[in-house]
Coordinates of C-alpha atoms and ligand atoms in Angstrom, one line a residue:
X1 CA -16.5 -13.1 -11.1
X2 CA -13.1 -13.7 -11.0
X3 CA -10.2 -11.6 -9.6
X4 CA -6.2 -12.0 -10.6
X5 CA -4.3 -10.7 -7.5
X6 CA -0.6 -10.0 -8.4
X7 CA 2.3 -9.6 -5.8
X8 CA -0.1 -11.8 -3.4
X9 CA 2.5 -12.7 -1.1
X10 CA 3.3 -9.4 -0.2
X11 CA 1.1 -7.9 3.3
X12 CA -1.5 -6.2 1.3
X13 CA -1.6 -8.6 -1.7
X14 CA -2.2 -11.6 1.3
X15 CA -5.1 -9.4 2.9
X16 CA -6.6 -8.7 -0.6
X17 CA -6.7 -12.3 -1.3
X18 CA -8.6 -12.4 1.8
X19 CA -10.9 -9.6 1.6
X20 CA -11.8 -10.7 -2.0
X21 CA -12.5 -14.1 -0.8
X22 CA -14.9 -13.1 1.6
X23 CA -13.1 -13.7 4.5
X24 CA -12.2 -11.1 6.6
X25 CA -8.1 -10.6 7.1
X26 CA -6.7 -11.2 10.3
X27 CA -7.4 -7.7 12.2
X28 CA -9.9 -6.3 10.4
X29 CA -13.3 -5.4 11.0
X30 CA -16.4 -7.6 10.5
X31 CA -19.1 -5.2 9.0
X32 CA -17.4 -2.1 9.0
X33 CA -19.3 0.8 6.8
X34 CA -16.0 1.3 4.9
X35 CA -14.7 -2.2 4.9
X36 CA -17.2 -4.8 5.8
X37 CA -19.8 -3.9 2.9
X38 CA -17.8 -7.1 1.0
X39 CA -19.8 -9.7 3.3
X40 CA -23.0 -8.8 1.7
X41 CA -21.8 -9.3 -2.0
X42 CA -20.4 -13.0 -3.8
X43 CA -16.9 -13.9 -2.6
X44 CA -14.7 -13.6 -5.9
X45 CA -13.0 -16.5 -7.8
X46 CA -9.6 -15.3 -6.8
X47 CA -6.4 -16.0 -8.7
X48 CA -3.4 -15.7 -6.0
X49 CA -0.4 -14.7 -8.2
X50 CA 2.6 -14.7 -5.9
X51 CA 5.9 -13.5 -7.1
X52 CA 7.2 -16.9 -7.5
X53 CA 3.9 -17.8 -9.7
X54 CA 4.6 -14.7 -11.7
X55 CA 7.0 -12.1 -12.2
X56 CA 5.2 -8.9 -13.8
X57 CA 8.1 -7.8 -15.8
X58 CA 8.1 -10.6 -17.9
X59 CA 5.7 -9.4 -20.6
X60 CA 5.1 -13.6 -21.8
X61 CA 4.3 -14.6 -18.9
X62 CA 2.0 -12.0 -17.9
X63 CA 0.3 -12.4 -21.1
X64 CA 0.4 -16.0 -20.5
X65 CA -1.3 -15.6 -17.0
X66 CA -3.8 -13.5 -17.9
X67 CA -5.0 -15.4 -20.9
X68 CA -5.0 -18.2 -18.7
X69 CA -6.9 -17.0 -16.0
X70 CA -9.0 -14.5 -18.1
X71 CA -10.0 -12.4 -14.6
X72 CA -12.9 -9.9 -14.9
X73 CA -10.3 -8.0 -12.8
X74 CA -7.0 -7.5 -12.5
X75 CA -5.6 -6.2 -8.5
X76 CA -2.1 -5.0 -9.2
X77 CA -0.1 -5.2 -5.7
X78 CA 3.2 -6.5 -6.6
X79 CA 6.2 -3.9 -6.9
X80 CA 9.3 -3.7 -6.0
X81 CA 8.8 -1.8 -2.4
X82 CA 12.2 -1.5 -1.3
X83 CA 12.4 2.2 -1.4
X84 CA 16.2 2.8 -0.6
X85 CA 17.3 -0.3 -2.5
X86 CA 15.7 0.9 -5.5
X87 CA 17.8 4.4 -5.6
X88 CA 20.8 1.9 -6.1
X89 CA 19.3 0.3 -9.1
X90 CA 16.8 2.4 -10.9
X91 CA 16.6 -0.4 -13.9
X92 CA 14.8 -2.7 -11.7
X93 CA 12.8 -0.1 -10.2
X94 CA 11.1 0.1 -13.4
X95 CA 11.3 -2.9 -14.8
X96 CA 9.0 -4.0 -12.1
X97 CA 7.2 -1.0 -11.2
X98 CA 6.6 1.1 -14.4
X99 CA 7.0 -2.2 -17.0
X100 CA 5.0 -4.6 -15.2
X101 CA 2.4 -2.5 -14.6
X102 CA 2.5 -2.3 -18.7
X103 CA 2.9 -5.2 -19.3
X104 CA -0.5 -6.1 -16.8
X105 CA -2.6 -3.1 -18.7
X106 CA -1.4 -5.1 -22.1
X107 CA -2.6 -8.1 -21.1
X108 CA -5.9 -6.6 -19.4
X109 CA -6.7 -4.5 -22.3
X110 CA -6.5 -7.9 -24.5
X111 CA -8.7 -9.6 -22.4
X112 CA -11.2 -7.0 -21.3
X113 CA -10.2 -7.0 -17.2
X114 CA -10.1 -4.1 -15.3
X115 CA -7.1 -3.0 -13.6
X116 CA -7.1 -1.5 -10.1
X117 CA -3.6 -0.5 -9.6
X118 CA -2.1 0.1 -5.9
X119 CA 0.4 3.3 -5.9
X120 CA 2.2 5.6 -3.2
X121 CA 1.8 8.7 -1.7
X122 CA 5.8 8.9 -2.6
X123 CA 4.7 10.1 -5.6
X124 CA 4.6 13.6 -4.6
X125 CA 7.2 15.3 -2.7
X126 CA 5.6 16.2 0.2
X127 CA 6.4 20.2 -0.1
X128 CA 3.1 21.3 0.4
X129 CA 1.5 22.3 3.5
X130 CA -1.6 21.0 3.7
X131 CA -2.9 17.0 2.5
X132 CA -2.8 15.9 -1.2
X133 CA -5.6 15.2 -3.0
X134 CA -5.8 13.0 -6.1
X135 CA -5.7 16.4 -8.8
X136 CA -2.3 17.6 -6.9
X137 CA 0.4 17.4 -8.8
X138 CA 2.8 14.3 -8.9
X139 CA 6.8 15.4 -8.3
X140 CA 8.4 12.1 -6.7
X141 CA 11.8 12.4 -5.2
X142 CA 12.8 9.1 -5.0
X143 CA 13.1 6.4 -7.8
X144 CA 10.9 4.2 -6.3
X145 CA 7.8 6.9 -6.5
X146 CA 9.1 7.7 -10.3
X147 CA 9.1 4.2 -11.1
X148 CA 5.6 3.7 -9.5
X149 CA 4.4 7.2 -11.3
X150 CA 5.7 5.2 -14.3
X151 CA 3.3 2.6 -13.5
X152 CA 0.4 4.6 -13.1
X153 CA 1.2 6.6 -16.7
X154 CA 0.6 2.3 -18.1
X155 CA -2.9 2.3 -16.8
X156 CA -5.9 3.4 -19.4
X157 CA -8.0 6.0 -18.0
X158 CA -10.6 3.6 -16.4
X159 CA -8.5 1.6 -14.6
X160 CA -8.6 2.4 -10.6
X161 CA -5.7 3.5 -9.3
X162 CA -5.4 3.4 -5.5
X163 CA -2.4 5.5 -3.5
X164 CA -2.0 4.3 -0.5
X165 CA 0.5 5.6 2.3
X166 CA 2.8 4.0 5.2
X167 CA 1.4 0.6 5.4
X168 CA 1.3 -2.1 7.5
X169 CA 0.0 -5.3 8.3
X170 CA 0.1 -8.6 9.8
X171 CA 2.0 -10.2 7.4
X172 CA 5.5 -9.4 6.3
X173 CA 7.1 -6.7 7.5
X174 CA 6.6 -3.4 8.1
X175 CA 7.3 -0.4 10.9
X176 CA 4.7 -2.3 13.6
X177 CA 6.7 -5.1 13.9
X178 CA 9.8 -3.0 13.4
X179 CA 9.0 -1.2 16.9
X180 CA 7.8 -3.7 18.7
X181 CA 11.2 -5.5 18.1
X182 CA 12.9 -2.3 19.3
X183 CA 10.7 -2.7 22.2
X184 CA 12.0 -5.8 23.3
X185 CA 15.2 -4.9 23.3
X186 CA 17.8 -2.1 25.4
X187 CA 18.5 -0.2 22.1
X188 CA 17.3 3.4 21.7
X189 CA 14.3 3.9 20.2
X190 CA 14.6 7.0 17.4
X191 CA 12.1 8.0 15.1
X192 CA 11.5 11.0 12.7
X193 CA 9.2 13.8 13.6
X194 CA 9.6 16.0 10.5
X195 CA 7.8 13.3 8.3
X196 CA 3.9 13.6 8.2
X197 CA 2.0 10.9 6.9
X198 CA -1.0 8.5 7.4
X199 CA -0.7 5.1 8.8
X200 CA -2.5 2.6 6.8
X201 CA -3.7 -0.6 7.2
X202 CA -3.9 -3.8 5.2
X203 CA -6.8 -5.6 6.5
X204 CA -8.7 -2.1 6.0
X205 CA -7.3 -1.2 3.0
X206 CA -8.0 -4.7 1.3
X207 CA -11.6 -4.3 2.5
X208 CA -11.8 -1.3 0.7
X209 CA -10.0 -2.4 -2.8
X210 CA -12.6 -4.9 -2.5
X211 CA -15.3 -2.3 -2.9
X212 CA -12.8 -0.5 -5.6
X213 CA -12.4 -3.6 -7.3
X214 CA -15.9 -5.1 -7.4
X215 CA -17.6 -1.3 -8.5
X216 CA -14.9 -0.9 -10.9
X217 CA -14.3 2.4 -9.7
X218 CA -12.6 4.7 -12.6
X219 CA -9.5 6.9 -11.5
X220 CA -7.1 8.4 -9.1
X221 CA -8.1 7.4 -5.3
X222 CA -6.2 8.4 -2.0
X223 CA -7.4 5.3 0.7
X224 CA -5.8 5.7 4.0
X225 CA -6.9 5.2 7.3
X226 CA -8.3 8.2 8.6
X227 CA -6.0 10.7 10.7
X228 CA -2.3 12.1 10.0
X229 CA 0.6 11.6 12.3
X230 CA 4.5 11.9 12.3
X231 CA 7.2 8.6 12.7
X232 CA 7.6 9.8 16.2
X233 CA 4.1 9.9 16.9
X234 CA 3.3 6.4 15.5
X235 CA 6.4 4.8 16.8
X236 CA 4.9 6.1 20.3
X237 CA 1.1 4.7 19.5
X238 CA 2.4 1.5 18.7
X239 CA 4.9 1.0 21.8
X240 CA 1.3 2.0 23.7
X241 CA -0.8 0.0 22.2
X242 CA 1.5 -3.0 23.2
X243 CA 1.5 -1.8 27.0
X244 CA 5.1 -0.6 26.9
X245 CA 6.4 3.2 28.2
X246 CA 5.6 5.6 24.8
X247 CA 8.3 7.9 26.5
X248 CA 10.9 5.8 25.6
X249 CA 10.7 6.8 22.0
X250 CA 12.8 10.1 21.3
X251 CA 12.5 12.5 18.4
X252 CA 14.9 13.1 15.9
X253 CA 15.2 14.5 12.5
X254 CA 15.8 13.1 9.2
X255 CA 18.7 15.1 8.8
X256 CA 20.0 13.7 12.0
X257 CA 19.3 9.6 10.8
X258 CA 23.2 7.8 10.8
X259 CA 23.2 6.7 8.3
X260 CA 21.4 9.0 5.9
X261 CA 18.9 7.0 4.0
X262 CA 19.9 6.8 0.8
X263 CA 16.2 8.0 -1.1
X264 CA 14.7 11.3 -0.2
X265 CA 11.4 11.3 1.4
X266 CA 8.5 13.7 1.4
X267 CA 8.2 15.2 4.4
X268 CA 4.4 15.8 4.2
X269 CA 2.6 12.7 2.5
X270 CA -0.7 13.1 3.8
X271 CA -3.5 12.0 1.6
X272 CA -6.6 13.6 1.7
X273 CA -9.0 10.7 0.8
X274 CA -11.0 13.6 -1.1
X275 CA -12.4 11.0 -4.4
X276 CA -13.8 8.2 -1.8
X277 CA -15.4 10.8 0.8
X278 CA -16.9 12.4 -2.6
X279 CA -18.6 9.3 -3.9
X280 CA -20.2 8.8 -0.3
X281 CA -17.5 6.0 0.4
X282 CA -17.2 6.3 4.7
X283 CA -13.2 6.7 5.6
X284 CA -11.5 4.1 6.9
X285 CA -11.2 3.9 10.6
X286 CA -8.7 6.2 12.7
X287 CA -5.4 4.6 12.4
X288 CA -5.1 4.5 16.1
X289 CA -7.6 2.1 16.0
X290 CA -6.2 -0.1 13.3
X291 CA -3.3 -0.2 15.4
X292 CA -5.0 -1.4 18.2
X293 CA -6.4 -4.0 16.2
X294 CA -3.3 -5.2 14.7
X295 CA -1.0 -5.0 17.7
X296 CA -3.7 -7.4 19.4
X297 CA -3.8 -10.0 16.8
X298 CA 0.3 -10.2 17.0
X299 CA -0.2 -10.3 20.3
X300 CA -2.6 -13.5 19.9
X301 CA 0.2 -15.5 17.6
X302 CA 2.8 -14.7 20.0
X303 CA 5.0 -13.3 18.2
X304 CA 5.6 -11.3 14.6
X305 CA 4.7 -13.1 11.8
X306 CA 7.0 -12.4 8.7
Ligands
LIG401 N1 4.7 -0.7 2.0 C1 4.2 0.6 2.0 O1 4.4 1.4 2.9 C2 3.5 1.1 0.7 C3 3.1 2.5 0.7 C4 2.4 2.9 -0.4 C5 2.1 2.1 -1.4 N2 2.5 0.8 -1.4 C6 2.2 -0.1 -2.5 O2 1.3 -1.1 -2.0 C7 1.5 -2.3 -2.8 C8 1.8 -3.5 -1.9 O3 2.9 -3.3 -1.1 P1 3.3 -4.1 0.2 O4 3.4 -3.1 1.3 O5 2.4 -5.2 0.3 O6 4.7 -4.6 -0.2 P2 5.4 -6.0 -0.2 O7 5.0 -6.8 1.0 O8 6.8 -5.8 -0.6 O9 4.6 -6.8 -1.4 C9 5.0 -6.6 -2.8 C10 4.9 -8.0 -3.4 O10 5.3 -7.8 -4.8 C11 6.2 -8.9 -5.1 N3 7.1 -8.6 -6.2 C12 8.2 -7.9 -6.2 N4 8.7 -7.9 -7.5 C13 7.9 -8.6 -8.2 C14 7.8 -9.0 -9.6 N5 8.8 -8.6 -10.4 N6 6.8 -9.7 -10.0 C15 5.8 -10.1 -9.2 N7 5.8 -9.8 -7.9 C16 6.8 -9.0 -7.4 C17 7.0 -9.1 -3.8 O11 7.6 -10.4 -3.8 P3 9.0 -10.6 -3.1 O12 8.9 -10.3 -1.7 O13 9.3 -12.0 -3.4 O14 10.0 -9.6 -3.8 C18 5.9 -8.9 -2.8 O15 5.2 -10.2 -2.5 C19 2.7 -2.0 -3.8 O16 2.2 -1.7 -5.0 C20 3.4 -0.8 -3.1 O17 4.0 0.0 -4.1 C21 3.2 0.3 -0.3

């Protein structure tokens, strides 16, 4: 079987690569219930389909690819992730995030491939008081979760489409190593605690698009790692997990970040990983524990990959 991975330079796309290839990413878990189930099945043929191999808003080239390639399946990571860039230029917004993705469910309905398509939990606007689950309604607030609501409109109605939330990884960059550079230096050390959401982690999640992918699962799924938490919080869990004092981290509000960021974020993201936990799918670990994981295995190169 053979997989096309798009926007595989990216930190998830690079784990999924992995995962798919039967090799576990760097900190994840070997044999994990949720995670590990890949290492029993055939590695996949995989297609690595970085950004400068192909940019998903060309529609030739994607056609191009695809008929190239022919994949049995299609993992759709690459967007445009820049959330408060893209407020400043909606156009590319959804020329990469609601046009590729059409143009990637053209070329996969030509060709027969499934589609598993990675979205956001910035799709909703986090008013609600308790966790989303895939049947809530959508109401982004930003352009980056209208574009990416765009992109999951493009999708036929078998295709899997996985929200994720807050992710991070060993590769590239992401609020992990964002801390930990904090933490080396004498700078203050503010983070938001009026924004709920759950931390989420490549090498897990990649392990579990891997299940996604290779059962063709139809539909909306939320896949997080398992447990909600605040900015604050997190930014305190990963300044312990790497030895340092959690008490140097101080709690502000959004309102209160100088400068204001320019694109609106839902104050309550939380996704309730109701679709998975319904099939029998086990959660993904805690996120504290992911953490743990992660925060070692930077701690083993030394330093903070990019
Ligand atoms: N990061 C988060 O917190 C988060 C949360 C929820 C959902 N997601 C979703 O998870 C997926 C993976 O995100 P990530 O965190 O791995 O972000 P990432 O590191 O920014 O990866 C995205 C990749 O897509 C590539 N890309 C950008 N424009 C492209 C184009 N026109 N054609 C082809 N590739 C393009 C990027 O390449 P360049 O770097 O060269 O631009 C990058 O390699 C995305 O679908 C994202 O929307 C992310």
């Amino acid at each position: 079987m053979r997989a096309l991975v798009t926007g595989a330079g990216g930190q998830l796309g690079r784990d999924v690569v992995d995962a798919l290839s039967g090799v576990v990413p760097v900190g994840g878990l070997r044999g994990s219930p949720a995670t590990g189930r890949l290492g029993e099945r055939t590695a996949w043929d995989v297609v690595a389909a970085t950004h400068d191999r192909l940019d998903v808003s060309q529609r030739h080239d994607v056609l191009a690819a695809v008929e190239g390639v022919r994949p049995d399946v299609i993992v759709h990571a690459a967007a445009w992730t820049a959330v408060d860039a893209c407020e400043g230029d909606p156009e590319r917004a959804f020329a990469v995030n609601a046009v590729g993705t059409r143009n990637i469910a053209e070329a996969a309905r030509r060709w027969e491939a499934h589609v598993v398509y990675v979205s956001t939990d910035y799709v909703f606007d986090g008013l609600a008081a308790s966790p989303y689950v895939e049947w809530d309604r959508p109401n982004p607030l930003s352009v980056y979760g209208r574009s990416k609501l765009g992109g999951e409109h493009e999708v036929d109605p078998g295709a899997s489409v996985v929200r994720t939330s807050w992710v991070c990884g060993f590769h590239g960059a992401n609020m992990v190593k964002t801390v930990l550079r904090l933490a080396g230096g004498d700078g203050p050390l503010r983070f938001v605690d009026d924004q709920r959401g759950c931390p989420t982690f490549t090498a897990d999640l990649a392990g579990a698009l891997a299940i996604v992918t290779a059962e063709r699962l139809p539909g909306v799924f939320h896949l997080t790692n398992d447990g909600p938490t605040t900015w604050f919080d997190f930014a305190r869990g990963v300044l312990a997990s790497a030895g340092h004092d959690p008490g140097r981290v101080t709690p502000i509000a959004t309102a209160d970040l100088d400068p204001p960021r320019p694109a609106p974020r839902p104050p309550n993201s939380v996704l309730d990983n109701a679709a998975w936990r319904t099939l029998g799918l086990p959660a993904l670990p805690p996120w504290e524990e992911a953490l743990e994981r992660l925060v070692a295995a930077l701690a083993v190169e030394g330093g903070h990959p990019g």
